[in-house]
Amino acid sequence: MSANTSDITTFGPLLTESGTTFRLWAPAAKSVDVLLDGKTHAMTRDDCGWYNADIAGVKAGARYRFKIDGETEVPDPGSQFQPDDVAGPSEVVDHTAYQWRMTDWRGRPWQETVLVETHVGTFTEGGTYRAMIERLDDIVATGFTALELLPLADFPGTRNWGYDGVLWYAPDSAYGTPDDLKALIDAAHERGLMVFLDVVYNHFGPDGNYLGLYAPSFFSEKDQTPWGSAINYMVPEVRAYAVENAVHWLRDYRFDGLRLDAVHAIASHGEIPMLQELSSAVGKLAADTGRLIHLVLENDDNQASLLDPAQEPLTGQYRAQWNDDYHHAWHVLLTTEDKGYYSDYAPNPAQHIARTLASGFAYQGEESAHRRGLVRGEPSGELSPLAFVNFIQNHDQIGNRALGDRIDNVAPAAGVAAALAITLLAPAIPLLFQGEDFAATTPFPFFCDFQGELADAIRNGRRREFAAAYAKFGDEVPDPLDDTTFRSATLNWSERESAAGKARHTFVKELLATREREIVPHLAGVAFGRADAGDDGLLTAQWTLEGGATLRLVANLSDQATAAGPISNEGNSLWGGDIGATLTPWAVHWRIQS
């Protein structure tokens, strides 16, 4: 069988008129059998290492395994569903059987995007796809236009952030069935909400991945990542596995976009063919269906050359990148923390904030002291501000803290409010983490559900990584393997009705309403302008909107009053009212000048 990535049915079972065709790429296996209904069916091998078996009468719902060399039973790496977790049998799914209600949904333009990042298992008490539907109206009423889900690829156990997935095509059964996930997306589209999915193509989880047994060329021993041997995307079949997976989520589940996790950890050897091929395949799907589909990167290398938010349909580029520089600079400013990667943004975080507002990345080819002098980034000022997703919190930046505590726990409330007022009205695409819109106090600690020696290794690894925190907080540092750690992350929606919750929620709703009314209609042709931050806390920035108007920001990023200087009140005030001679602490003013 060809590994041509234009053939989007290479991996996983294929339903036919007479039954099901099973396929497995196992070039190192001497024999492969399908185990189905207590019977063993031999598979035939082609010259490329693909094993195939056409079995009559097999319908959706059938459960099967593969047996390698007559010894080891494994799930299908292209499994569409694992009802009994990663070690159980795979289930045949008929994706054409679901009756979509929103058949005319084509998506929304990128410039309308306002993201809320969520984890299905902790977003509601129910922790399922169906339970999330009950909160969609709340998301829309707040002003979000896009729901982003942390990874769903099947992982071991019943609780996980999602980044330990091993069966990329199977949405985890802990949250419901494939049809339940489709119902969530359908319901979101009914309310005008886009739905994005976080996908992980840089590594597999540490438990439940059998690819090395029968396809060792899936991995490259010479290229290492923080999670072990790199995935070898120079092999066409391996590249197809990722490219087809992206198309699978977007075609069969009708997600509106994907966020690719940590692509800097993908071995590229001077180029990134998988990323370019993936984008082109997604662009073809968009063109064929008339849909607006968006792809976003997380990329510590700050490669501006990969980004083009206006490319429609995509033909190798990506809409935007998560802007960690923006987050890190704000975190240092608000908390004064300067350890680890935060050290690159001290002692002048306001200047880094200004640079991100003026031209995208803070690091555009400068040396990173945290990375031992490594030059990081590419010039990004010629890009549109829409090429950046900005945030002051996300799952990583909360969950990778020892206690999993949020920014409101460690920063002044007025400072956080100022950061939100800037983030939600600046032209870049804004993202909030679940509950951030009502100042949720629930933590989001790291959690997982491994067993035995692997569980002990993770527990001990966390103790080494956060040795200082364990010394300071002792048993207050949550055990990632304990179910109570997972439960502690469940959003307490009643907090939205507290005094603090109501105040924050009203504040965010007003900001997002202002964004939708005054700014979004002029973002299609937005361009960077300039920004400056003084030692006295004064921040000024401006952008050119479509049509030629100027969007202006004046803010005081300090807890002391500061002189505004010769700044006029020309134009229309969007937020903060007129600008006086003196700016109060953490004041934020937005204006549009024609």
XYZ file of C-alpha atoms in Angstrom:
594
model
C 0.000 0.000 0.000
C 1.254 3.484 -0.834
C 2.168 5.883 1.943
C 1.094 8.862 -0.179
C -0.325 11.349 2.301
C -2.997 12.410 -0.156
C -4.542 8.998 0.569
C -6.243 9.930 3.819
C -7.349 6.390 4.669
C -3.933 4.736 5.010
C -4.134 4.120 8.773
C -6.957 2.508 10.693
C -9.775 0.185 9.579
C -11.660 0.945 6.373
C -15.329 0.013 6.166
C -16.290 -1.432 2.802
C -19.545 -2.599 1.223
C -18.811 -6.202 2.207
C -17.028 -5.733 5.555
C -13.838 -4.100 6.801
C -10.286 -3.831 5.533
C -7.691 -3.878 8.315
C -4.242 -2.340 7.718
C -1.032 -2.129 9.726
C 2.364 -0.803 8.748
C 4.724 -3.252 10.438
C 7.934 -3.460 8.392
C 9.850 -5.269 11.167
C 7.182 -7.931 11.750
C 7.485 -11.402 10.248
C 3.739 -11.985 10.495
C 0.629 -10.088 11.636
C -2.814 -11.478 12.415
C -6.150 -9.806 13.167
C -7.836 -11.144 16.287
C -11.581 -10.717 15.897
C -14.528 -12.452 17.601
C -12.277 -15.186 18.958
C -10.868 -15.956 15.510
C -7.432 -15.355 14.010
C -7.210 -13.914 10.504
C -3.848 -13.896 8.765
C -2.815 -10.652 7.060
C -0.860 -10.391 3.810
C 2.251 -8.237 3.467
C 3.238 -5.987 0.560
C 6.685 -4.796 -0.440
C 6.433 -1.624 1.684
C 5.791 -3.440 4.964
C 2.003 -2.950 4.992
C -0.161 -5.838 6.223
C -3.737 -6.067 4.959
C -6.780 -8.242 5.552
C -10.247 -7.906 4.015
C -12.752 -9.534 6.344
C -16.357 -9.850 5.195
C -19.269 -9.058 7.468
C -17.340 -6.903 9.942
C -19.343 -3.771 10.804
C -18.962 -0.704 12.978
C -18.700 -1.660 16.645
C -16.524 -4.702 16.025
C -13.531 -4.959 18.346
C -10.163 -6.291 17.247
C -6.457 -6.545 18.024
C -3.344 -7.267 16.003
C -0.970 -10.102 16.955
C 2.674 -9.533 16.041
C 4.792 -12.567 15.105
C 2.320 -14.868 16.798
C 3.242 -13.518 20.236
C 2.336 -9.940 21.201
C -1.186 -8.509 20.996
C -1.330 -4.780 20.279
C -4.004 -2.177 19.546
C -4.248 -0.589 16.118
C -2.101 2.613 15.994
C -4.846 3.962 13.724
C -7.574 2.925 16.191
C -10.650 5.129 16.028
C -11.750 4.289 19.578
C -10.496 2.341 22.608
C -13.511 1.649 24.856
C -11.346 -0.275 27.352
C -8.317 2.049 27.384
C -5.043 1.821 25.485
C -4.334 -1.851 26.215
C -7.799 -3.036 25.224
C -9.165 -3.921 21.792
C -9.693 -1.274 19.133
C -13.195 -0.576 17.850
C -14.303 -0.062 14.257
C -16.087 3.309 13.898
C -18.324 4.460 11.049
C -17.775 8.219 10.896
C -20.456 8.622 8.239
C -23.189 7.373 10.586
C -23.373 10.488 12.779
C -26.162 12.810 11.649
C -24.700 16.310 11.785
C -27.190 19.083 12.485
C -24.972 21.996 11.447
C -24.354 20.802 7.906
C -23.930 24.376 6.603
C -21.301 25.414 9.165
C -18.193 26.739 7.411
C -16.331 28.290 10.348
C -15.385 31.858 11.189
C -12.620 34.206 9.968
C -9.413 34.039 11.987
C -9.577 37.672 13.099
C -12.801 36.924 15.008
C -11.076 34.339 17.204
C -11.148 34.689 21.001
C -9.986 31.419 22.561
C -10.824 29.776 25.865
C -8.495 26.847 26.576
C -10.172 23.957 28.376
C -9.509 20.473 29.717
C -12.558 18.245 29.200
C -12.084 16.275 32.411
C -11.925 19.326 34.691
C -14.059 21.900 32.910
C -17.206 20.507 34.543
C -18.063 18.239 37.452
C -19.191 15.608 34.942
C -15.871 15.743 33.103
C -17.290 14.578 29.758
C -17.957 15.888 26.268
C -21.703 15.883 26.957
C -21.260 17.761 30.232
C -19.354 20.513 28.396
C -22.402 21.174 26.220
C -24.213 22.453 29.310
C -21.661 25.278 29.616
C -21.478 26.381 25.991
C -24.036 29.152 26.483
C -21.890 30.553 29.301
C -18.862 30.573 26.998
C -20.757 32.425 24.275
C -22.270 34.920 26.724
C -18.816 35.803 28.018
C -17.669 36.732 24.519
C -15.517 33.782 23.504
C -15.766 32.679 19.883
C -13.618 29.556 20.051
C -13.370 26.608 22.436
C -9.947 24.950 22.547
C -9.644 21.433 23.975
C -6.474 20.000 25.447
C -5.357 16.796 23.646
C -7.830 13.928 23.402
C -5.661 11.197 21.844
C -6.098 8.049 23.930
C -3.865 7.974 27.011
C -3.384 5.350 29.743
C -5.760 5.527 32.693
C -8.685 7.806 33.415
C -6.982 11.171 34.002
C -4.263 13.007 32.129
C -3.506 16.440 30.732
C -3.592 14.724 27.336
C 0.050 15.060 26.355
C 0.738 11.369 27.052
C -1.427 10.155 24.186
C -0.316 7.002 22.363
C -3.179 6.313 19.945
C -3.516 9.543 18.041
C -6.742 8.777 16.148
C -8.835 7.652 19.131
C -10.546 10.259 21.367
C -10.110 9.083 24.943
C -12.996 7.036 26.302
C -12.712 8.695 29.733
C -14.691 11.597 28.265
C -17.259 9.666 26.205
C -17.676 8.133 22.776
C -16.759 9.522 19.348
C -20.410 10.451 18.838
C -20.383 12.318 22.157
C -17.439 14.382 20.921
C -19.242 15.083 17.659
C -22.309 16.160 19.617
C -20.187 18.666 21.551
C -18.743 20.133 18.353
C -22.178 20.192 16.697
C -23.642 22.013 19.706
C -20.787 24.513 19.694
C -21.342 25.246 16.007
C -25.044 25.778 16.676
C -23.992 28.619 18.981
C -21.474 30.098 16.555
C -18.492 28.706 18.453
C -15.456 27.342 16.678
C -13.771 24.333 18.286
C -9.993 23.797 18.254
C -8.019 20.740 19.328
C -4.520 20.567 20.755
C -2.529 17.810 19.021
C 0.876 16.352 19.903
C 3.142 15.311 17.032
C 6.490 15.616 18.819
C 6.326 12.471 20.984
C 4.239 9.567 22.243
C 3.372 8.944 25.869
C 5.521 6.573 27.957
C 2.965 3.768 28.283
C 0.914 1.947 25.645
C 2.948 2.718 22.522
C 3.974 -0.473 20.688
C 5.215 1.063 17.437
C 8.851 0.352 18.239
C 8.075 -3.362 18.347
C 6.991 -3.734 14.730
C 8.012 -0.399 13.138
C 11.262 0.714 14.820
C 11.969 3.120 11.938
C 9.159 5.251 13.379
C 11.849 6.668 15.673
C 15.298 8.162 15.186
C 17.961 7.128 17.678
C 20.270 9.962 16.626
C 17.660 12.618 17.403
C 16.549 12.932 21.009
C 13.774 14.966 22.622
C 12.881 15.528 26.289
C 10.608 12.492 25.901
C 13.108 10.114 24.271
C 13.936 9.246 20.664
C 12.438 11.664 18.161
C 9.711 10.649 15.744
C 11.366 10.085 12.366
C 9.364 12.182 9.949
C 11.891 11.614 7.183
C 10.134 8.242 6.674
C 7.111 8.756 4.366
C 4.835 6.390 6.297
C 5.604 8.158 9.568
C 4.949 11.543 8.022
C 1.673 10.208 6.654
C 0.645 9.065 10.141
C 0.740 12.656 11.427
C -0.602 14.372 8.320
C -3.534 12.013 8.024
C -4.228 12.393 11.715
C -4.635 16.149 11.356
C -7.026 15.661 8.449
C -8.896 12.997 10.449
C -9.739 15.361 13.312
C -10.748 18.166 10.965
C -12.736 15.999 8.538
C -14.362 13.315 10.693
C -15.012 15.462 13.774
C -15.259 18.852 12.044
C -12.901 20.673 14.349
C -12.280 24.205 13.092
C -8.584 24.212 13.848
C -5.626 22.538 15.497
C -2.893 23.789 17.796
C 0.320 21.770 17.285
C 2.218 21.264 20.520
C 5.956 22.069 20.797
C 6.950 21.695 17.155
C 10.471 22.837 18.052
C 10.932 19.278 19.399
C 10.291 17.797 15.941
C 13.603 16.791 14.334
C 13.829 18.584 11.009
C 17.428 18.410 9.696
C 17.281 21.821 8.086
C 13.642 21.719 7.000
C 10.271 20.787 8.431
C 8.630 18.775 5.650
C 5.987 17.256 7.887
C 4.706 20.650 9.033
C 4.577 22.013 5.497
C 2.931 18.872 4.153
C 0.409 18.868 6.992
C -0.553 22.480 6.323
C -0.991 21.808 2.613
C -3.152 18.735 3.266
C -5.352 20.746 5.610
C -5.529 23.544 3.045
C -6.732 21.072 0.442
C -9.467 19.874 2.809
C -10.519 23.492 3.385
C -10.588 24.225 -0.331
C -12.536 21.055 -1.135
C -15.173 21.737 1.539
C -15.334 25.550 1.480
C -14.474 25.672 5.177
C -12.318 28.115 7.120
C -9.756 25.965 8.963
C -7.024 27.377 11.183
C -3.674 25.910 12.240
C -1.648 27.273 15.170
C 1.832 26.373 16.389
C 3.599 26.249 19.700
C 7.236 26.814 18.696
C 9.967 27.880 21.102
C 12.186 28.666 18.100
C 10.018 31.680 17.133
C 10.135 30.893 13.409
C 8.284 33.790 11.836
C 8.818 32.246 8.390
C 6.234 29.544 9.205
C 3.443 32.057 9.856
C 0.943 33.760 7.549
C -2.504 34.408 9.025
C -3.897 35.616 5.673
C -3.011 32.522 3.619
C -6.363 31.113 2.486
C -6.480 28.236 2.091
C -3.298 27.186 3.837
C -0.573 25.919 1.505
C 2.316 25.253 3.864
C 2.054 28.060 6.407
C 0.288 28.441 9.768
C -2.126 31.091 10.963
C -0.332 31.951 14.180
C 1.943 30.926 17.026
C 1.366 30.896 20.761
C 3.443 33.836 21.954
C 5.254 32.595 25.050
C 7.390 35.755 25.001
C 4.287 37.817 25.717
C 3.306 35.616 28.655
C 6.783 35.411 30.156
C 7.318 39.164 30.077
C 3.980 39.810 31.766
C 4.635 37.133 34.389
C 7.965 38.677 35.352
C 6.421 42.153 35.487
C 3.477 41.067 37.641
C 5.255 38.659 39.993
C 8.985 39.632 39.885
C 9.765 35.908 39.474
C 12.960 35.586 37.436
C 14.106 31.965 37.664
C 14.428 29.532 34.747
C 13.160 30.837 31.420
C 11.795 33.924 33.176
C 15.384 35.131 33.576
C 15.445 36.100 29.880
C 12.784 38.761 30.560
C 14.354 40.384 33.626
C 15.250 43.025 34.672
C 13.152 45.040 32.152
C 10.008 43.025 31.436
C 8.051 46.112 30.333
C 10.441 46.573 27.429
C 9.836 42.993 26.357
C 6.074 43.592 26.581
C 6.505 46.659 24.386
C 8.451 44.702 21.797
C 5.798 41.981 21.604
C 3.156 44.667 21.085
C 5.279 46.439 18.462
C 6.490 43.485 16.415
C 5.323 40.095 17.742
C 8.179 38.201 19.372
C 10.455 39.541 22.090
C 13.264 37.320 20.817
C 13.790 37.820 17.079
C 17.358 36.614 16.692
C 18.867 37.676 20.000
C 20.880 35.422 22.271
C 18.985 33.711 25.071
C 20.956 33.567 28.301
C 18.609 30.862 29.626
C 19.505 28.764 26.563
C 23.242 29.312 27.165
C 23.662 31.944 24.492
C 21.649 30.231 21.780
C 20.315 32.655 19.180
C 16.529 32.436 19.256
C 13.884 33.647 16.854
C 13.417 35.374 13.525
C 12.325 38.977 12.744
C 8.545 39.121 13.027
C 7.591 42.790 12.617
C 6.544 42.347 8.983
C 3.898 39.839 10.015
C 0.348 40.776 10.925
C -0.394 40.988 14.672
C -2.932 38.233 13.910
C 0.021 35.828 13.612
C 0.299 35.751 17.420
C -1.877 34.205 20.129
C -1.323 36.184 23.330
C -2.196 35.175 26.897
C -1.223 35.763 30.493
C -2.104 32.214 31.548
C -2.418 28.786 29.934
C -2.376 25.157 31.050
C 1.443 24.934 30.892
C 2.231 28.131 32.719
C -0.164 27.239 35.544
C 0.322 23.487 35.666
C 4.100 23.501 35.469
C 4.262 25.407 38.751
C 4.809 23.230 41.798
C 1.399 24.036 43.268
C -0.421 24.582 39.982
C -1.504 28.013 41.193
C -2.911 30.730 38.949
C -1.628 34.252 38.316
C -4.253 35.769 40.638
C -2.618 33.912 43.534
C 0.780 35.533 43.013
C 0.143 38.923 41.380
C -1.706 42.127 42.361
C -5.326 42.186 41.233
C -4.946 45.613 39.629
C -1.941 44.413 37.661
C -3.768 41.338 36.403
C -6.698 43.542 35.371
C -4.344 45.816 33.427
C -2.795 42.812 31.677
C -6.259 41.583 30.692
C -7.325 45.019 29.461
C -4.302 45.082 27.177
C -4.437 41.440 26.083
C -8.135 41.410 25.221
C -8.122 44.633 23.196
C -4.756 44.412 21.443
C -5.000 43.177 17.814
C -3.290 39.807 18.475
C -5.582 36.824 19.022
C -6.360 36.549 22.776
C -6.546 33.320 24.786
C -7.781 32.760 28.343
C -7.516 29.566 30.377
C -10.686 27.992 31.756
C -12.101 30.007 34.659
C -9.774 32.943 34.078
C -12.765 35.030 33.033
C -14.156 34.813 36.574
C -10.885 34.755 38.527
C -11.191 31.068 39.382
C -9.056 29.992 42.331
C -9.019 26.299 41.421
C -5.459 25.204 40.634
C -4.444 23.235 37.574
C -1.672 20.956 38.854
C -0.002 18.298 36.766
C -1.869 14.980 37.029
C -1.767 11.544 35.411
C -2.858 7.958 36.032
C 0.113 5.651 35.491
C 0.842 2.525 37.479
C 3.802 0.661 38.979
C 7.383 1.680 38.291
C 6.374 4.370 35.804
C 4.191 6.047 38.431
C 7.068 5.972 40.912
C 9.440 7.396 38.304
C 7.108 10.308 37.569
C 6.547 10.999 41.244
C 10.281 10.957 41.973
C 11.017 13.043 38.892
C 8.647 15.753 40.070
C 10.316 15.756 43.478
C 13.695 16.316 41.830
C 12.367 18.995 39.499
C 10.664 20.912 42.301
C 13.053 20.091 45.117
C 12.958 23.636 46.480
C 9.171 23.688 46.467
C 8.968 20.327 48.230
C 11.424 21.622 50.826
C 9.295 24.736 51.333
C 5.762 23.360 51.033
C 6.216 19.673 51.893
C 2.999 17.707 51.502
C 1.230 20.787 50.098
C 2.857 19.989 46.763
C 0.250 17.788 45.065
C 1.103 14.198 44.158
C 0.477 13.987 40.382
C -0.621 10.337 40.702
C -3.248 10.975 43.380
C -6.844 11.192 42.219
C -7.433 14.114 44.597
C -4.896 16.150 42.622
C -7.005 15.681 39.507
C -10.199 16.459 41.412
C -8.724 19.670 42.811
C -8.477 21.043 39.262
C -12.214 20.761 38.569
C -13.642 24.240 37.974
C -15.915 25.509 40.704
C -18.461 27.384 38.633
C -20.130 28.798 41.743
C -17.093 31.077 42.103
C -18.486 33.081 39.218
C -21.270 34.207 41.564
C -18.917 35.453 44.286
C -18.157 39.163 44.542
C -14.714 38.740 43.028
C -16.003 36.345 40.378
C -18.804 38.673 39.306
C -16.471 41.646 39.119
C -13.908 39.841 36.972
C -16.547 38.265 34.756
C -18.250 41.606 34.114
C -14.865 43.159 33.380
C -13.920 40.464 30.836
C -17.360 40.528 29.185
C -17.152 44.297 28.707
C -13.667 44.034 27.231
C -14.667 41.305 24.805
C -17.827 43.170 23.817
C -15.667 46.221 23.070
C -13.285 44.075 21.041
C -16.098 42.584 18.982
C -17.809 45.930 18.386
C -14.922 48.331 17.879
C -11.807 46.371 16.902
C -12.587 43.077 15.156
C -14.306 44.758 12.147
C -10.984 46.492 11.358
C -8.532 43.629 11.954
C -8.370 41.941 8.549
C -5.648 44.350 7.367
C -4.110 45.306 10.718
C -0.384 46.075 10.836
C 2.164 46.604 13.594
C 3.130 50.172 14.443
C 5.377 50.982 17.357
C 5.518 50.665 21.127
C 7.678 51.983 23.937
C 8.016 51.338 27.665
C 9.718 53.764 30.054
C 11.346 53.134 33.385
C 8.477 55.041 35.024
C 5.910 52.404 33.933
C 4.517 54.380 30.989
C 3.629 52.114 28.063
C 2.509 53.451 24.683
C 1.692 51.477 21.563
C -0.137 51.903 18.289
C -1.270 49.818 15.315
C -2.660 50.653 11.891
C -6.106 49.170 11.341
C -7.695 48.228 8.039
C -8.882 51.440 6.439
C -6.042 53.497 7.895
C -7.302 54.301 11.384
C -4.829 54.126 14.290
C -5.460 52.052 17.401
C -3.608 53.597 20.362
C -2.756 52.262 23.808
C -1.536 54.277 26.788
C -0.998 52.448 30.083
C 0.808 52.637 33.396
C 2.450 49.300 34.158
C 3.340 50.106 37.735
C 1.805 50.494 41.169
C 2.797 54.177 41.300
C 1.217 57.158 39.531
C 3.200 58.340 36.519
C 3.153 61.328 34.194
C 1.395 60.703 30.887
C 3.517 63.240 29.057
C 2.402 65.009 25.860
C -0.253 62.440 24.921
C -3.442 63.771 23.319
C -7.019 62.605 23.696
C -7.628 62.863 19.971
C -10.024 60.283 18.568
C -12.656 58.092 20.186
C -12.157 56.491 23.565
C -12.716 52.723 23.574
C -11.617 51.978 27.127
C -10.453 53.938 30.146
C -11.847 57.368 29.255
C -9.794 60.514 28.710
C -6.087 60.490 29.468
C -5.084 62.950 32.171
C -1.700 64.493 32.852
C -1.099 61.766 35.426
C -1.877 58.085 35.022
C -3.065 56.251 38.110
C -1.424 52.903 38.962
C -2.186 50.196 36.392
C -4.375 52.520 34.310
C -5.144 51.386 30.745
C -6.513 53.664 28.004
C -7.490 52.650 24.458
C -8.431 55.079 21.648
C -9.051 54.963 17.895
C -7.966 57.864 15.705
C -9.314 58.162 12.156
